[in-house]
Amino acid sequence: EHSTEHIYNEIAYPLVEGVMEGYNGTIFAYGQTGSGKSFTMQGVGDPSSQKGIIPRAFEHIFESIQCAENTKFLLRASYLEIYNEDVRDLLGADTKQKLE
């Protein structure tokens, strides 16, 4: 019933703000196959109102980095899929490779 923008602003925005202060952050999407987890996380590029949590978070992070002065950042991101007890990194070079 809520837009991805609303979900981002209510849940992910405060998390990303914490990440920018040096804390670790995790967003965990859980649900049955076909329930909209991937769409919520990835979204679509056009229209921009349909952007997912991940692109919104990346924009937020990189805008914050650009505004920061005299600060170094190390950014690491992963997008993991857990399906039938198999774990895969969807941002990795081989998205079909199972992780230990």
Coordinates of N, CA, C and O in Angstrom, one line a residue:
E1 N 0.8 -1.2 0.0 CA 0.0 0.0 0.0 C 0.8 1.3 0.0 O 0.3 2.3 -0.2
H2 N 2.2 1.1 0.2 CA 3.0 2.3 0.3 C 4.0 2.4 -0.9 O 4.4 1.3 -1.4
S3 N 4.4 3.6 -1.3 CA 5.3 3.7 -2.4 C 6.7 3.4 -1.9 O 7.0 3.4 -0.7
T4 N 7.6 3.1 -2.8 CA 9.0 2.8 -2.5 C 9.6 4.0 -1.8 O 10.4 3.9 -0.9
E5 N 9.2 5.2 -2.3 CA 9.8 6.5 -1.7 C 9.4 6.6 -0.2 O 10.2 6.9 0.6
H6 N 8.1 6.2 0.1 CA 7.7 6.3 1.5 C 8.4 5.3 2.3 O 8.9 5.6 3.4
I7 N 8.6 4.1 1.8 CA 9.3 3.0 2.5 C 10.8 3.5 2.8 O 11.3 3.4 3.8
Y8 N 11.4 4.1 1.7 CA 12.8 4.6 1.9 C 12.9 5.6 3.0 O 13.7 5.6 3.8
N9 N 12.0 6.6 2.9 CA 12.0 7.7 3.8 C 11.8 7.3 5.3 O 12.4 7.8 6.2
E10 N 10.9 6.3 5.4 CA 10.5 5.9 6.8 C 11.6 4.9 7.4 O 11.8 4.9 8.6
I11 N 12.1 4.0 6.5 CA 13.0 2.9 7.1 C 14.4 3.1 6.7 O 15.3 3.0 7.5
A12 N 14.7 3.3 5.4 CA 16.1 3.3 4.9 C 16.8 4.6 5.2 O 18.0 4.6 5.5
Y13 N 16.1 5.7 5.0 CA 16.8 7.0 5.2 C 17.5 7.1 6.6 O 18.7 7.4 6.6
P14 N 16.8 6.8 7.7 CA 17.5 6.9 9.0 C 18.7 5.9 9.1 O 19.7 6.2 9.7
L15 N 18.6 4.7 8.4 CA 19.6 3.8 8.4 C 20.8 4.3 7.7 O 22.0 4.2 8.1
V16 N 20.6 4.9 6.5 CA 21.7 5.4 5.7 C 22.4 6.6 6.4 O 23.6 6.8 6.4
E17 N 21.6 7.4 7.1 CA 22.2 8.5 7.9 C 23.1 7.9 9.0 O 24.2 8.4 9.2
G18 N 22.8 6.8 9.6 CA 23.6 6.1 10.6 C 24.9 5.6 9.9 O 26.0 5.7 10.5
V19 N 24.7 5.0 8.7 CA 25.9 4.5 8.0 C 26.9 5.7 7.7 O 28.1 5.5 7.8
M20 N 26.4 6.9 7.4 CA 27.2 8.0 7.1 C 27.9 8.5 8.4 O 28.9 9.2 8.3
E21 N 27.5 8.1 9.5 CA 28.1 8.4 10.8 C 29.1 7.3 11.2 O 29.7 7.3 12.3
G22 N 29.2 6.2 10.4 CA 30.2 5.2 10.7 C 29.6 3.8 11.1 O 30.4 2.9 11.4
Y23 N 28.3 3.7 11.2 CA 27.7 2.5 11.7 C 27.5 1.6 10.5 O 27.3 2.1 9.3
N24 N 27.4 0.3 10.7 CA 27.0 -0.7 9.7 C 25.5 -0.6 9.5 O 24.8 -0.3 10.4
G25 N 25.0 -0.9 8.3 CA 23.6 -0.9 8.1 C 23.2 -2.1 7.2 O 23.9 -2.5 6.3
T26 N 22.0 -2.7 7.5 CA 21.5 -3.8 6.7 C 20.0 -3.6 6.5 O 19.3 -3.2 7.4
I27 N 19.6 -3.8 5.3 CA 18.2 -3.8 4.9 C 17.9 -5.3 4.5 O 18.5 -5.8 3.6
F28 N 16.9 -5.9 5.2 CA 16.6 -7.3 4.9 C 15.2 -7.4 4.4 O 14.2 -7.0 5.1
A29 N 15.0 -7.8 3.2 CA 13.7 -8.0 2.6 C 13.3 -9.5 2.6 O 14.1 -10.3 2.1
Y30 N 12.2 -9.8 3.2 CA 11.8 -11.2 3.4 C 10.4 -11.4 2.9 O 9.5 -10.5 3.1
G31 N 10.1 -12.5 2.2 CA 8.8 -12.7 1.8 C 8.7 -13.9 0.8 O 9.8 -14.4 0.3
Q32 N 7.5 -14.3 0.4 CA 7.3 -15.3 -0.5 C 7.8 -14.9 -1.9 O 7.8 -13.7 -2.2
T33 N 8.0 -15.9 -2.7 CA 8.3 -15.7 -4.1 C 7.2 -14.9 -4.8 O 6.0 -15.2 -4.6
G34 N 7.6 -13.8 -5.5 CA 6.6 -13.0 -6.2 C 5.9 -11.9 -5.3 O 5.0 -11.3 -5.8
S35 N 6.4 -11.7 -4.1 CA 5.8 -10.8 -3.2 C 6.3 -9.3 -3.4 O 5.7 -8.4 -2.8
G36 N 7.3 -9.1 -4.2 CA 7.7 -7.8 -4.5 C 9.0 -7.3 -3.9 O 9.4 -6.2 -3.9
K37 N 9.8 -8.3 -3.3 CA 11.0 -8.0 -2.7 C 12.0 -7.3 -3.6 O 12.6 -6.3 -3.4
S38 N 12.3 -8.0 -4.8 CA 13.2 -7.5 -5.7 C 12.8 -6.1 -6.3 O 13.6 -5.2 -6.5
F39 N 11.5 -6.0 -6.6 CA 11.0 -4.7 -7.1 C 11.2 -3.6 -6.1 O 11.7 -2.5 -6.4
T40 N 10.9 -3.9 -4.8 CA 11.1 -2.9 -3.8 C 12.6 -2.5 -3.6 O 12.9 -1.3 -3.5
M41 N 13.5 -3.5 -3.7 CA 14.9 -3.2 -3.6 C 15.5 -2.6 -4.8 O 16.3 -1.7 -4.7
Q42 N 15.2 -3.0 -6.0 CA 15.8 -2.5 -7.2 C 14.9 -1.5 -7.9 O 15.5 -0.5 -8.4
G43 N 13.6 -1.7 -8.0 CA 12.8 -0.8 -8.7 C 13.0 -0.7 -10.2 O 13.7 -1.6 -10.7
V44 N 12.6 0.4 -10.8 CA 12.9 0.7 -12.2 C 13.3 2.1 -12.3 O 13.0 2.9 -11.4
G45 N 14.1 2.4 -13.3 CA 14.7 3.8 -13.4 C 13.7 4.8 -13.9 O 13.9 6.0 -13.5
D46 N 12.7 4.4 -14.6 CA 11.8 5.4 -15.2 C 10.4 4.9 -15.0 O 10.0 3.8 -15.4
P47 N 9.5 5.6 -14.3 CA 9.7 7.0 -13.8 C 10.5 6.9 -12.5 O 10.6 5.9 -11.8
S48 N 11.1 8.0 -12.1 CA 12.0 8.1 -10.9 C 11.2 7.7 -9.6 O 11.8 7.3 -8.7
S49 N 9.9 7.9 -9.7 CA 9.1 7.6 -8.5 C 9.2 6.1 -8.2 O 8.8 5.6 -7.1
Q50 N 9.6 5.3 -9.2 CA 9.6 3.8 -9.1 C 11.0 3.3 -8.7 O 11.2 2.1 -8.8
K51 N 12.0 4.2 -8.4 CA 13.3 3.8 -8.0 C 13.2 2.9 -6.8 O 12.4 3.2 -5.9
G52 N 14.0 1.9 -6.7 CA 14.0 1.1 -5.5 C 14.9 1.6 -4.3 O 15.5 2.7 -4.4
I53 N 14.9 0.8 -3.3 CA 15.6 1.2 -2.1 C 17.1 1.3 -2.4 O 17.8 2.3 -1.9
I54 N 17.7 0.4 -3.1 CA 19.1 0.4 -3.4 C 19.6 1.6 -4.2 O 20.5 2.3 -3.7
P55 N 19.0 2.0 -5.3 CA 19.4 3.2 -6.0 C 19.2 4.5 -5.2 O 20.0 5.4 -5.2
R56 N 18.1 4.5 -4.4 CA 17.9 5.7 -3.5 C 19.0 5.8 -2.4 O 19.5 6.8 -2.1
A57 N 19.4 4.6 -1.9 CA 20.4 4.6 -0.9 C 21.7 5.0 -1.5 O 22.5 5.8 -0.8
F58 N 22.1 4.5 -2.7 CA 23.3 4.9 -3.3 C 23.4 6.4 -3.6 O 24.4 7.0 -3.4
E59 N 22.3 6.9 -4.1 CA 22.2 8.4 -4.3 C 22.5 9.2 -3.0 O 23.2 10.1 -3.0
H60 N 21.8 8.7 -2.0 CA 21.9 9.4 -0.7 C 23.4 9.3 -0.2 O 23.9 10.3 0.3
I61 N 24.0 8.2 -0.3 CA 25.3 8.0 0.2 C 26.3 8.9 -0.6 O 27.1 9.6 0.0
F62 N 26.2 8.8 -1.9 CA 27.2 9.6 -2.7 C 27.0 11.1 -2.6 O 27.9 11.8 -2.7
E63 N 25.7 11.5 -2.5 CA 25.5 12.9 -2.2 C 26.1 13.4 -0.9 O 26.7 14.4 -0.8
S64 N 25.9 12.5 0.1 CA 26.5 12.9 1.4 C 28.1 12.9 1.4 O 28.7 13.8 2.0
I65 N 28.7 12.0 0.6 CA 30.1 12.0 0.5 C 30.6 13.2 -0.2 O 31.6 13.8 0.2
Q66 N 29.9 13.7 -1.3 CA 30.3 14.9 -2.0 C 30.2 16.1 -1.1 O 31.0 17.0 -1.3
C67 N 29.3 16.1 -0.1 CA 29.2 17.3 0.7 C 30.1 17.3 1.9 O 30.3 18.3 2.6
A68 N 30.7 16.1 2.2 CA 31.6 16.0 3.4 C 33.0 16.6 3.1 O 33.5 16.5 2.0
E69 N 33.5 17.3 4.1 CA 34.8 17.9 3.9 C 35.8 17.2 4.9 O 35.4 16.9 6.0
N70 N 37.0 17.0 4.5 CA 38.1 16.5 5.3 C 37.7 15.1 5.9 O 38.0 14.8 7.1
T71 N 37.0 14.3 5.2 CA 36.6 13.0 5.6 C 36.9 11.9 4.6 O 36.7 12.2 3.4
K72 N 37.4 10.8 5.0 CA 37.6 9.7 4.1 C 36.5 8.7 4.3 O 36.1 8.4 5.4
F73 N 36.1 8.0 3.2 CA 35.1 7.0 3.3 C 35.5 5.7 2.6 O 36.3 5.7 1.7
L74 N 35.1 4.6 3.2 CA 35.3 3.3 2.6 C 33.9 2.7 2.5 O 33.2 2.6 3.5
L75 N 33.5 2.5 1.3 CA 32.1 2.0 1.0 C 32.2 0.6 0.5 O 32.9 0.3 -0.5
R76 N 31.5 -0.3 1.1 CA 31.3 -1.7 0.7 C 29.9 -2.0 0.7 O 29.1 -1.7 1.6
A77 N 29.4 -2.6 -0.4 CA 28.0 -3.0 -0.5 C 27.9 -4.4 -1.1 O 28.7 -4.8 -1.9
S78 N 26.9 -5.1 -0.6 CA 26.6 -6.4 -1.2 C 25.1 -6.5 -1.3 O 24.3 -5.8 -0.6
Y79 N 24.6 -7.3 -2.2 CA 23.2 -7.5 -2.4 C 23.1 -9.0 -2.5 O 23.3 -9.7 -3.5
L80 N 22.7 -9.6 -1.3 CA 22.7 -11.1 -1.2 C 21.3 -11.6 -1.4 O 20.3 -11.0 -1.0
E81 N 21.3 -12.8 -2.1 CA 20.0 -13.5 -2.2 C 20.2 -14.8 -1.4 O 21.2 -15.5 -1.6
I82 N 19.2 -15.1 -0.6 CA 19.2 -16.4 0.1 C 18.0 -17.1 -0.4 O 16.8 -16.7 -0.2
Y83 N 18.2 -18.2 -1.1 CA 17.1 -19.0 -1.7 C 17.4 -20.5 -1.5 O 18.4 -20.9 -2.0
N84 N 16.5 -21.2 -0.9 CA 16.7 -22.6 -0.6 C 18.0 -22.9 0.0 O 18.8 -23.8 -0.3
E85 N 18.3 -22.1 1.0 CA 19.6 -22.2 1.8 C 20.8 -21.9 1.0 O 21.9 -22.2 1.5
D86 N 20.7 -21.5 -0.2 CA 21.9 -21.1 -1.0 C 22.0 -19.6 -1.0 O 21.0 -18.8 -1.1
V87 N 23.3 -19.1 -0.8 CA 23.5 -17.6 -0.7 C 24.3 -17.2 -2.0 O 25.3 -17.8 -2.3
R88 N 23.9 -16.1 -2.6 CA 24.5 -15.6 -3.8 C 24.7 -14.1 -3.6 O 23.8 -13.4 -3.1
D89 N 25.8 -13.5 -4.1 CA 26.0 -12.1 -4.1 C 25.5 -11.6 -5.5 O 26.2 -11.8 -6.5
L90 N 24.4 -10.8 -5.5 CA 23.9 -10.4 -6.8 C 24.7 -9.2 -7.4 O 24.4 -8.8 -8.5
L91 N 25.6 -8.6 -6.6 CA 26.5 -7.6 -7.2 C 27.9 -8.2 -7.6 O 28.7 -7.4 -8.1
G92 N 28.1 -9.4 -7.3 CA 29.4 -10.1 -7.6 C 29.5 -10.3 -9.1 O 28.6 -10.2 -9.9
A93 N 30.7 -10.7 -9.5 CA 31.1 -11.0 -10.9 C 30.3 -12.1 -11.4 O 29.8 -12.1 -12.6
D94 N 30.0 -13.2 -10.6 CA 29.3 -14.3 -11.1 C 28.1 -14.5 -10.1 O 28.2 -15.0 -9.0
T95 N 26.9 -14.0 -10.5 CA 25.8 -14.0 -9.6 C 25.2 -15.4 -9.4 O 24.4 -15.6 -8.5
K96 N 25.6 -16.4 -10.2 CA 25.1 -17.7 -10.0 C 26.0 -18.5 -9.0 O 25.6 -19.6 -8.6
Q97 N 27.2 -18.0 -8.7 CA 28.1 -18.7 -7.8 C 27.6 -18.6 -6.4 O 27.2 -17.6 -5.8
K98 N 27.5 -19.8 -5.7 CA 27.1 -19.9 -4.4 C 28.2 -19.5 -3.4 O 29.3 -19.8 -3.6
L99 N 27.8 -18.8 -2.4 CA 28.8 -18.4 -1.3 C 28.8 -19.4 -0.2 O 27.8 -20.1 0.0
E100 N 29.8 -19.5 0.5 CA 29.9 -20.4 1.7 C 29.2 -19.8 2.9 O 29.2 -18.6 3.1

